[in-house]
Coordinates of C-alpha atoms in Angstrom, one line a residue:
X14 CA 0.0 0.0 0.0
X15 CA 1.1 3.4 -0.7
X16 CA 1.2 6.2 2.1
X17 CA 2.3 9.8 1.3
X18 CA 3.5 12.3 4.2
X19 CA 4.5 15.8 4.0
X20 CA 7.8 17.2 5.3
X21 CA 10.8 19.4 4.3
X22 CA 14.6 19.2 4.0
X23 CA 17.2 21.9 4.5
X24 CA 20.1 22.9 2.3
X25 CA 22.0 25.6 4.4
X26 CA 19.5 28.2 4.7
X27 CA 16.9 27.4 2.1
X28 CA 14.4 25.0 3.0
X29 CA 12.3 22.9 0.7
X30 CA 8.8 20.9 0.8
X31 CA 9.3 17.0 0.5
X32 CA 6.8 14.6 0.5
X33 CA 7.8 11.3 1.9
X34 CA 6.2 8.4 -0.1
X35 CA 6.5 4.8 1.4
X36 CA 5.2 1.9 -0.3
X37 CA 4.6 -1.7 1.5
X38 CA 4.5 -4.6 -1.4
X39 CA 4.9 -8.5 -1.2
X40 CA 8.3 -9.6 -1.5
X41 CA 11.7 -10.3 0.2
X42 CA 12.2 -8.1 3.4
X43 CA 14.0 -5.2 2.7
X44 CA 14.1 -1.2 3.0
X45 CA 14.9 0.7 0.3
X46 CA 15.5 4.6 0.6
X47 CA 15.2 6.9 -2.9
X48 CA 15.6 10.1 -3.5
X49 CA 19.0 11.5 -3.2
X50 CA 19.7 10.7 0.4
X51 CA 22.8 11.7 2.6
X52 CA 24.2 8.8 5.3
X53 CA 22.2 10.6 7.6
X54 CA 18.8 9.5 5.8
X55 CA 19.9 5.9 4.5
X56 CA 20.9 5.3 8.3
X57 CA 16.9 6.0 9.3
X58 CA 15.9 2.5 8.2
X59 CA 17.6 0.8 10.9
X60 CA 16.2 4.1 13.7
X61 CA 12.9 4.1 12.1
X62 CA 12.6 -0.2 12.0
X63 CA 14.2 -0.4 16.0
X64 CA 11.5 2.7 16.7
X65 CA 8.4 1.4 16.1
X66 CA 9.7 -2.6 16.9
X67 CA 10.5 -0.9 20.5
X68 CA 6.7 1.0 20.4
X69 CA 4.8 -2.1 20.9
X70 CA 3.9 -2.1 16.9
X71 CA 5.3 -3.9 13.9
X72 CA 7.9 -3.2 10.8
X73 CA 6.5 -4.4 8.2
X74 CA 8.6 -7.6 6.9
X75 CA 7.8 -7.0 3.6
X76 CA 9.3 -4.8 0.2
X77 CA 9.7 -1.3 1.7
X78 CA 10.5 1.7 -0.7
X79 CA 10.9 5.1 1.0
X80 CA 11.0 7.9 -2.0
X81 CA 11.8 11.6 -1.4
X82 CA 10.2 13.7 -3.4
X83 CA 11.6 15.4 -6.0
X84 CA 13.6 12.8 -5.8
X85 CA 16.4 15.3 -7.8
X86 CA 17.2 17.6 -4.8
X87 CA 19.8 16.5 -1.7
X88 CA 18.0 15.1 1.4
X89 CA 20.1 15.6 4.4
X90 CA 19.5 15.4 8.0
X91 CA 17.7 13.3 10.7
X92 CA 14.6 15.0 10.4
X93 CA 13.4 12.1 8.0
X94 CA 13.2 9.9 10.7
X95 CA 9.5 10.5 12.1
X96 CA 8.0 11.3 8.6
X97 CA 9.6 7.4 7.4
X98 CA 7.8 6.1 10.5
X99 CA 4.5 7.6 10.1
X100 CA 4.3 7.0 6.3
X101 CA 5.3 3.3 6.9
X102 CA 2.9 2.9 9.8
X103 CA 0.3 4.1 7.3
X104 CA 1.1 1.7 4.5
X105 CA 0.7 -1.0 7.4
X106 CA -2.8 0.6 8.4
X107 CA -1.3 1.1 11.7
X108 CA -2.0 4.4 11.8
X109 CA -4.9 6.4 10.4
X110 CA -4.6 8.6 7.7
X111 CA -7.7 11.3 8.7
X112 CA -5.7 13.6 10.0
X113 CA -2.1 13.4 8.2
X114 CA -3.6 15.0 4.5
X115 CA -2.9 18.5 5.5
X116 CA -0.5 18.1 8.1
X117 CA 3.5 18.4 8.2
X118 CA 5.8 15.5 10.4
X119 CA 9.2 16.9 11.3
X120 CA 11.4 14.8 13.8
X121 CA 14.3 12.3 14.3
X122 CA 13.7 8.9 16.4
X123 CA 16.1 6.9 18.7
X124 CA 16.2 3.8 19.1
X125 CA 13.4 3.6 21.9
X126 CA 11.1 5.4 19.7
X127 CA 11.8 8.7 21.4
X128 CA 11.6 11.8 19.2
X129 CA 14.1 14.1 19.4
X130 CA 15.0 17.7 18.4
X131 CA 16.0 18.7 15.0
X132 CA 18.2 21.6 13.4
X133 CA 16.4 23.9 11.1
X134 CA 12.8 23.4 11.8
X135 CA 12.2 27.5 12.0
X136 CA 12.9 28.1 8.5
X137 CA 11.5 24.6 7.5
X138 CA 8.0 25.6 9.3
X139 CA 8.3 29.3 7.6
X140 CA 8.5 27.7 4.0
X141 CA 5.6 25.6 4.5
X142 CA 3.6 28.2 5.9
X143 CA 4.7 30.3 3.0
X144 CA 2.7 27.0 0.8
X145 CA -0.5 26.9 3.3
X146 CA 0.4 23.9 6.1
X147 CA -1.2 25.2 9.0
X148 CA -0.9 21.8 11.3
X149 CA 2.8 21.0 12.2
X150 CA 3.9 17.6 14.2
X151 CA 7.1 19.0 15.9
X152 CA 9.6 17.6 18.7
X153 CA 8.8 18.7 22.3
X154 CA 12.2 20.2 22.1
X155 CA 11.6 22.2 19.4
X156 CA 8.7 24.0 21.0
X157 CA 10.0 27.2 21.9
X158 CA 11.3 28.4 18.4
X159 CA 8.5 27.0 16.7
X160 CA 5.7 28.9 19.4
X161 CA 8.1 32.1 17.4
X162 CA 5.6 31.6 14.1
X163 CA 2.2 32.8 14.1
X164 CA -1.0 31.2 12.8
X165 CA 0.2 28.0 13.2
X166 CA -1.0 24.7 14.9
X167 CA 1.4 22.3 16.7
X168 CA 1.5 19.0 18.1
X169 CA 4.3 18.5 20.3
X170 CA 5.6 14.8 20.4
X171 CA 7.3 13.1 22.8
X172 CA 7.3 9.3 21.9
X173 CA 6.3 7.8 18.7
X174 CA 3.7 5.5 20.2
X175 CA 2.3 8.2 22.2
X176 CA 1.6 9.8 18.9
X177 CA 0.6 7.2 17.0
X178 CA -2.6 6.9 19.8
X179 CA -3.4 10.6 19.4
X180 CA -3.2 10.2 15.2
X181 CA -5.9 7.5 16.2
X182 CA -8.1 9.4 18.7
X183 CA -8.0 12.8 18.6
X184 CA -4.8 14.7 18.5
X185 CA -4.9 18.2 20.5
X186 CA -3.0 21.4 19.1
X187 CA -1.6 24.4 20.4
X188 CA -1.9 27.3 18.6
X189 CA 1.0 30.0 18.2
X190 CA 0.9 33.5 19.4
X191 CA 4.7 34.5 17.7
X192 CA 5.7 36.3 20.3
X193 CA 8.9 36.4 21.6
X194 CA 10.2 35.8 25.2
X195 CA 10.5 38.4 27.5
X196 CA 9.3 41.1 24.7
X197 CA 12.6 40.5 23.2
X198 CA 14.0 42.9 26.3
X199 CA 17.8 44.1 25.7
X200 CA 20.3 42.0 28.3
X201 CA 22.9 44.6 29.4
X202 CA 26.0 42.9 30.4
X203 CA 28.1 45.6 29.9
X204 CA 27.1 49.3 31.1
X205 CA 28.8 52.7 29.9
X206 CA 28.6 53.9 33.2
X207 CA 31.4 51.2 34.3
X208 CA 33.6 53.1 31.6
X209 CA 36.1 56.1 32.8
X210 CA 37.1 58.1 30.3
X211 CA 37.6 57.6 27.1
X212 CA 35.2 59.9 25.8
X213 CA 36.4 59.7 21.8
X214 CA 35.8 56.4 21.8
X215 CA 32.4 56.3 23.5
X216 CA 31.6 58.4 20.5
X217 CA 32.7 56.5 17.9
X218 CA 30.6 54.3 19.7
X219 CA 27.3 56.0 19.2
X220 CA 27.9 56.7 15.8
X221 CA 28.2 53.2 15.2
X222 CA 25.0 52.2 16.4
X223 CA 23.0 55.1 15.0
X224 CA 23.6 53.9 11.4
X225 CA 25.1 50.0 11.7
X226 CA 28.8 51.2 10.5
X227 CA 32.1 49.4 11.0
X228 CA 34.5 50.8 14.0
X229 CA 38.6 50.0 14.1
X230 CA 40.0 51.0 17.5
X231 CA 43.6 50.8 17.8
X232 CA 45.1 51.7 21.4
X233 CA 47.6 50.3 24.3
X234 CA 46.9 47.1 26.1
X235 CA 44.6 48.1 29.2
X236 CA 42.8 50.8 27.5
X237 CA 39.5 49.4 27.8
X238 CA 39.2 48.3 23.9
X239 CA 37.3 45.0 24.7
X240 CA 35.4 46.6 27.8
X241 CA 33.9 49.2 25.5
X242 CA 32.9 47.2 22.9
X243 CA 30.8 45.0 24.9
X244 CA 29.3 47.6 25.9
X245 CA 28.0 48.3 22.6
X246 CA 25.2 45.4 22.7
X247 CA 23.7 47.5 25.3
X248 CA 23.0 51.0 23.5
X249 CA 21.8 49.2 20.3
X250 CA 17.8 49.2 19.5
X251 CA 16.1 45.9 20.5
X252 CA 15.5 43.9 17.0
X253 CA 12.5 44.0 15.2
X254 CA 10.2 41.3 14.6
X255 CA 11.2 40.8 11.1
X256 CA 14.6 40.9 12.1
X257 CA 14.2 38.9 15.4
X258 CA 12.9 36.0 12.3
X259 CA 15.9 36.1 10.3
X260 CA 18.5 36.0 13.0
X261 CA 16.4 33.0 14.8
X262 CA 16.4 31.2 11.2
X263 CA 20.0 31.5 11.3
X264 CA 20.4 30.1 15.0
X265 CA 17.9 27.3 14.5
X266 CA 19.6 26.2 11.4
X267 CA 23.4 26.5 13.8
X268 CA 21.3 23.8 16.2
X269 CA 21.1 27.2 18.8
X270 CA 18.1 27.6 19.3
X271 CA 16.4 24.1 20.3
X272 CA 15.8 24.7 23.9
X273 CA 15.2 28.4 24.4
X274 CA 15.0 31.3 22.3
X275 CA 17.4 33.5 24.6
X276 CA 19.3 34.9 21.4
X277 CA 16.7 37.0 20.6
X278 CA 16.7 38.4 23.6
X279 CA 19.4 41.2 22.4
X280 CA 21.0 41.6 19.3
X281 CA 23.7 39.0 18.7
X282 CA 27.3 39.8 20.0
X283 CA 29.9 37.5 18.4
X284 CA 33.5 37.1 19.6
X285 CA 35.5 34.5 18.1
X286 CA 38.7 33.3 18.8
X287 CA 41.9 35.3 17.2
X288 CA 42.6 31.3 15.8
X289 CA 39.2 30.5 14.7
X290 CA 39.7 29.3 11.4
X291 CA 38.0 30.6 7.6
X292 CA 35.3 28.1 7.9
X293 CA 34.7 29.0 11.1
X294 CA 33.9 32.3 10.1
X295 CA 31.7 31.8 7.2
X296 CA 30.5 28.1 7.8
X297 CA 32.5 25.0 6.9
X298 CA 31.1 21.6 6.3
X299 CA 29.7 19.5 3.2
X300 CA 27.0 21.5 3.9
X301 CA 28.2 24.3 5.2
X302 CA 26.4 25.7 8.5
X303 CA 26.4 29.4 9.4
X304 CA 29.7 31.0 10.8
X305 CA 30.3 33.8 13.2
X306 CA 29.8 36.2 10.0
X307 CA 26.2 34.9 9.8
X308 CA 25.7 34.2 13.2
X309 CA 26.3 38.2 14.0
X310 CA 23.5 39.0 11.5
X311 CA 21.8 42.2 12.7
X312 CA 24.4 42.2 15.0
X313 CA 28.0 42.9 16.0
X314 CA 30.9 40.9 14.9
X315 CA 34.1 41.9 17.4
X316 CA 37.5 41.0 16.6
X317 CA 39.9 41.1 18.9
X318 CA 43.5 41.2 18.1
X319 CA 42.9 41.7 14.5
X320 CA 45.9 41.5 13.0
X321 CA 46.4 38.1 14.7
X322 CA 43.4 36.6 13.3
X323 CA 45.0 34.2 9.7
X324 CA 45.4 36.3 7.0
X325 CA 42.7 34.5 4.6
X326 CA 39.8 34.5 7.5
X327 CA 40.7 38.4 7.5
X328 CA 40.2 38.5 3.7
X329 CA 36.7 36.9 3.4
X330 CA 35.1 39.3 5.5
X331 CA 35.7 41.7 2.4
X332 CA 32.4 40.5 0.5
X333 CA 29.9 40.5 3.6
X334 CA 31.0 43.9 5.0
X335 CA 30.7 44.9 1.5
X336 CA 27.5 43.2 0.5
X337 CA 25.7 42.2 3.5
X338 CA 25.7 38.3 3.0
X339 CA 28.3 35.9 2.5
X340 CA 28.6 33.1 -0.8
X341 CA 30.4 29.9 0.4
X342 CA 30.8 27.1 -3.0
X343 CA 31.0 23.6 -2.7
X344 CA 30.7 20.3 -4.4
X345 CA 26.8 20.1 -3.1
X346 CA 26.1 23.4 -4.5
X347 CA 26.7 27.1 -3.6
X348 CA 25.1 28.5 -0.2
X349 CA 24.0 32.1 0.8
X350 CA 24.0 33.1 4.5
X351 CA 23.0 36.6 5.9
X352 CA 25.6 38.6 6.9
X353 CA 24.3 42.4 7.0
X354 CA 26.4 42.8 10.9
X355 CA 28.9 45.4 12.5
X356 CA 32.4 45.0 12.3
X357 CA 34.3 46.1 15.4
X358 CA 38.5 45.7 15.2
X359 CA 40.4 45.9 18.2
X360 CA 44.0 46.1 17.8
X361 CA 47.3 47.5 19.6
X362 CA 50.0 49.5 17.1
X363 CA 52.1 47.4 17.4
X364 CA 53.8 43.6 18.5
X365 CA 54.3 45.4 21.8
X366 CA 51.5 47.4 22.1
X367 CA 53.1 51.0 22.9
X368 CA 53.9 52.2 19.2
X369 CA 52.9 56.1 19.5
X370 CA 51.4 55.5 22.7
X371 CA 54.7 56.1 24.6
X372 CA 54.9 57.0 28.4
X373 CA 57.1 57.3 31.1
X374 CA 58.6 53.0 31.7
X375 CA 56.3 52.2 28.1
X376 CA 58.4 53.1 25.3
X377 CA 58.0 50.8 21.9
X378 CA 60.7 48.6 21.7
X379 CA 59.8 47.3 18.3
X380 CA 61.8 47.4 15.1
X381 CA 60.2 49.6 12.5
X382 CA 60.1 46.6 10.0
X383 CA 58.1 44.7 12.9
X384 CA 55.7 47.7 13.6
X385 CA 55.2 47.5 9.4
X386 CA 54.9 43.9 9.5
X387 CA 52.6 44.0 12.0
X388 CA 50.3 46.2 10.4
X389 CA 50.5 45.3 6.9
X390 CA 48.7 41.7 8.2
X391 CA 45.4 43.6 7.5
X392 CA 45.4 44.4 3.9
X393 CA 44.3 48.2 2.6
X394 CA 41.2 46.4 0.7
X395 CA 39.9 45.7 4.4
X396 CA 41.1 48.5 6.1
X397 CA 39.2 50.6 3.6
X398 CA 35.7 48.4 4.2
X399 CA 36.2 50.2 7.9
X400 CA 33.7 53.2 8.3
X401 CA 35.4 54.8 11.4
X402 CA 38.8 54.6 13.0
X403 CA 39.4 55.5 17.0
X404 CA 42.4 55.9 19.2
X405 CA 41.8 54.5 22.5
X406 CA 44.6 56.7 25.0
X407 CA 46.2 55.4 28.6
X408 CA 43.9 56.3 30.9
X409 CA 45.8 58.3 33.6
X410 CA 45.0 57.8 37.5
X411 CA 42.4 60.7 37.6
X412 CA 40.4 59.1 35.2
X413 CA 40.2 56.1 37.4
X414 CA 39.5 57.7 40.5
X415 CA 37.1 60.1 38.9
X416 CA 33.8 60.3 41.2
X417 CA 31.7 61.9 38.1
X418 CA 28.6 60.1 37.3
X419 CA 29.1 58.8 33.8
X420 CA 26.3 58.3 31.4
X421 CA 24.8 55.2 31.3
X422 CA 23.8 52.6 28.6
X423 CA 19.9 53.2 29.2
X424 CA 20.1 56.8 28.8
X425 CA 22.4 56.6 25.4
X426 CA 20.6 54.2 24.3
X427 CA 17.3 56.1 24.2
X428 CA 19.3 59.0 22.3
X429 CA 20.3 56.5 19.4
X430 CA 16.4 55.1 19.4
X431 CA 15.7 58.8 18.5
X432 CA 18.4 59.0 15.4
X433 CA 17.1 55.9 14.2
X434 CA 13.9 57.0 14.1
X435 CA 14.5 59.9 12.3
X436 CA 16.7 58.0 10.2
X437 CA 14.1 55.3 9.3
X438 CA 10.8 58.0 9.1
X439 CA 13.6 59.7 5.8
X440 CA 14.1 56.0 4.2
X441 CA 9.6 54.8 4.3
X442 CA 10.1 52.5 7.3
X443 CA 11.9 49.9 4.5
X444 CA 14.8 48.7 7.1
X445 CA 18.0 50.5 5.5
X446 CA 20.3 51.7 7.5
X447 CA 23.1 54.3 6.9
X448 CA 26.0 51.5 6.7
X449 CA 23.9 49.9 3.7
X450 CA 22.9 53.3 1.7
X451 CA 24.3 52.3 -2.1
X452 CA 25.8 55.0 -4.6
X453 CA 21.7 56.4 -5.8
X454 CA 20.2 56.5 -1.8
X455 CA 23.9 58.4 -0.7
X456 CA 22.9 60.9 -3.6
X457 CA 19.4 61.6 -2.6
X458 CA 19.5 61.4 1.1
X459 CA 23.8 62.5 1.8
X460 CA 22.8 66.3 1.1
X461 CA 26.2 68.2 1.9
X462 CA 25.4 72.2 2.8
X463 CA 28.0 74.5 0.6
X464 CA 30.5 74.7 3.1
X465 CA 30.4 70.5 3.6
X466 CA 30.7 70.4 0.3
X467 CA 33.7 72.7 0.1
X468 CA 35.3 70.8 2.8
X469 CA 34.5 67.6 1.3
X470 CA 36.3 68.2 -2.0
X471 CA 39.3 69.5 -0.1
X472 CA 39.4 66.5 2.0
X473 CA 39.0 64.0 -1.0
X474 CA 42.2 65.5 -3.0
X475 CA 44.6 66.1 0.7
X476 CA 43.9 62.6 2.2
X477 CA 43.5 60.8 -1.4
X478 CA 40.7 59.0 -0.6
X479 CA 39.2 56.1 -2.7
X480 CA 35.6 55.9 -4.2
X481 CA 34.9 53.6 -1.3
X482 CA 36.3 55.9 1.6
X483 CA 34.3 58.5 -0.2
X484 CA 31.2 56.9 0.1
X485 CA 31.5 55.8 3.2
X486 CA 32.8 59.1 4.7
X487 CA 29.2 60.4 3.3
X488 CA 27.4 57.8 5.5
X489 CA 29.0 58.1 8.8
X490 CA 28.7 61.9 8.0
X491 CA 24.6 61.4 7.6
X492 CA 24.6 59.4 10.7
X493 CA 26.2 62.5 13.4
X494 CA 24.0 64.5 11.0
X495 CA 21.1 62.0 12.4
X496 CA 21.9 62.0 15.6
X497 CA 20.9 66.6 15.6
X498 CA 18.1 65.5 13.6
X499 CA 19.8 67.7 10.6
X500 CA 18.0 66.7 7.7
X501 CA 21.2 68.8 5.5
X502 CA 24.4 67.4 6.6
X503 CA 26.4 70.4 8.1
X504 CA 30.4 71.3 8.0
X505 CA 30.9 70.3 11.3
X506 CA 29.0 66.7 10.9
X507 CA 31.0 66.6 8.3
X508 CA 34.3 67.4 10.2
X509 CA 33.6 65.2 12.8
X510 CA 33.2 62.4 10.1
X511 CA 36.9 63.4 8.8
X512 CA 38.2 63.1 12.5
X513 CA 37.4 59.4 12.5
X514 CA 38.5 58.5 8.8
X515 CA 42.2 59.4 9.8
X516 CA 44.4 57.6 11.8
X517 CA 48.6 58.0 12.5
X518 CA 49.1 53.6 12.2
X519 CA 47.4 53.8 8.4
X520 CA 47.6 55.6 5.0
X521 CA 44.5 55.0 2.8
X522 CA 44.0 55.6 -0.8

């Protein structure tokens, strides 16, 4: 007899209906699986057979062929596992088939016939709402980013043959709400108000969460680089729905976001490693899974010790900082992950750490070739991706044992809510930031006053910047004019813009 049960598979982020067909025919026992299957899948014969042998009901020992249609695209994944077993169990009349014609079975089995979690069911359940499945058979485990969707109705299994007796009674759903946990409230870790001095670089820091840009800082071991940056999380405006959807795609499909949904409770803050690897950065793998690149989507990306990270992980952040996503080819086909995030590079000047920042005990002792060695590990191509560029200075024992009250996150943050605003009621509410303006939007909407625009073309010919500086000196320029709520960028948003493009450790052209 031949049983038919809806699913879908996942190919890095895109996810695709599949209909599992299983048919029962006289013949010598065996299971056949069809239809482009990975290890993964072929291996479900011998979960799904021990499953439902362990359930208190019976494999059929009969010709079994499992075929997944289309049967020309990759299957991968153990989500296979539940689907096999409740189209099988139908071929056998085991299970009823009333209520499986509109509904979707996502879930992998063990041995005992528990079901367990899967990777991926967020964007799998948002592609076959996109085709009109309303009724879902998830994991338990998966409950929490599923509850994320709304307008959709779940059954939550826990054991195969406690579902089976539901198919054949009545089955009970919960209906989702989509919304998220905790009104997707901002977690603080980090508060500006821990931070004395450093008043440049708290700047910078504003300006970077007004309008998404990129931020190099370059100081002296101690300066509060890393301290500041994770701060940054903190004054940033909580995600919106739409976004909160993308970057909970991303996590579900990294296996992050089975048990909770507690990523979405800010926006993401990645850190990795200085030794992390290229593939760890975009997503490695036959079938490549997101990286830290994609996993900072609508986030910030912070690098410390840049010119330590490997030369070629350095290079590919070129085309997502550049583009906003990240391509990633291999033999199984070519992948696309979102990668629209915030750069922040921490670095000192030098192998030491003192070059230019000398004091009293501190001096470099670093041969100029090493200082250029040093530097030269981040190539000019990268350097000018890089929006703003700040010095972070020593702070002296005054600033330390300063009793001033210093502004707190909170308070910031409700000054950048305001900018953004602005900035989004001037772009129609569409999503673009600043960072992402291309070469027509900087046109229309980068509106330089006659004295901005005198000091622009002065600063383009002395510091010999490239198209790219250009444009993106015009960006960061419309973000400080954002922040006054200056609809005409002025000469001194402008100049203020000019102050973070130079830097002593780099010459751009």
């Amino acid at each position: 007899m031949l049983s038919k049960v809806v699913t879908a598979s996942i190919v890095g982020m895109q996810a695709n209906k599949v209909e599992v067909e299983v048919d029962v025919v006289n013949g010598l026992p065996a299971v056949n699986i069809v239809g482009l299957p990975d290890m993964a899948v072929k291996e479900s014969r011998d979960r799904v057979r021990a499953a439902i042998d362990n359930s208190s009901m019976e494999f059929p020992m009969q010709r079994v062929t499992v075929n997944l249609s289309p049967a020309d695209s990759r299957k991968e994944g153990t989500h296979f596992d539940l689907p096999i077993a409740i189209a099988t169990l139908l071929s056998t009349k085991q299970v009823k088939d009333k209520l499986l014609d509109d509904m979707v079975v996502i879930g992998e089995l063990s041995l005992d016939g528990s079901i367990m979690s899967v990777n991926g069911v967020l964007p799998m359940i948002l592609e076959l709402k996109s085709q009109g499945y309303k009724k879902m058979i998830l994991p338990m485990d998966n409950y929490k980013e599923a509850m994320l969707v709304e307008g959709l109705q779940f059954y939550f299994a826990t054991n195969l043959n406690d579902l089976v007796e539901r198919l054949n009674s009545d089955i009970d759903l919960v209906t989702s709400d989509g919304v998220l946990n905790d009104e997707n409230q901002t977690l603080i870790t980090e508060d500006f108000d821990e931070v004395s001095g450093q008043e440049n670089l708290k700047r910078a820091m504003e300006i970077v969460a007004v309008g998404s840009h990129n931020l190099l800082i370059v100081g002296p071991p101690g300066s509060g680089k890393t301290m500041l940056t994770r701060c940054l999380p903190g004054i940033l405006p909580a995600l919106s729905f739409e976004e909160s959807m993308e970057v909970a795609s991303i996590y579900s499909t990294a296996g992050l976001l089975k048990h909770s949904t507690n990523a979405l409770e800010s926006r993401p803050f990645r850190a990795p490693h200085h030794t992390s690897s290229a593939a760890a950065l975009t997503g490695g793998g036959r079938i490549p899974r997101p990286g830290e690149i994609s996993l900072s989507h609508h986030g910030v990306l912070f690098l410390d010790e840049l010119p330590e990270f490997d030369k070629r992980s350095l290079e590919i952040l070129r085309q997502p900082m550049e583009e906003g996503f990240v391509t990633i080819s291999r033999s199984a086909g070519t992948f696309t992950f979102p990668a629209n995030f915030m750069m922040i590079g921490a670095m000192n000047p030098c192998p030491c750490g003192y070059y230019g920042f000398e004091e009293k005990g501190r001096a470099c002792t670093c041969a100029p070739y090493q200082i250029q060695r040093y530097v030269q590990r981040i190539s000019g191509p990268l350097i000018d991706r890089v929006d703003l560029f700040c010095e972070a200075r020593r702070l002296e024992y005054e600033d330390l044992t300063s009793t001033r009250r210093m502004e707190s996150s909170s308070s910031i943050r409700k000054r950048i809510a305001k900018a953004r605003d602005f900035q989004f009621d001037r772009y129609g509410n569409s999503g673009i930031k600043n960072a992402n303006l291309n070469t027509t939007q900087i046109k229309k909407y980068c509106v330089l006053e006659a004295n901005a625009e005198k000091l622009m073309a002065c600063a383009y010919d002395r510091l010999k910047l490239s198209a790219r500086a250009y444009s993106r000196l015009m960006k960061v320029s419309r973000s400080i004019a954002d922040m006054e709520l200056s609809e005409k960028i002025e000469e001194k948003h402008l100049a203020e813009a000019l102050q973070f493009r130079t830097t002593s450790l780099f010459q751009r052209s």
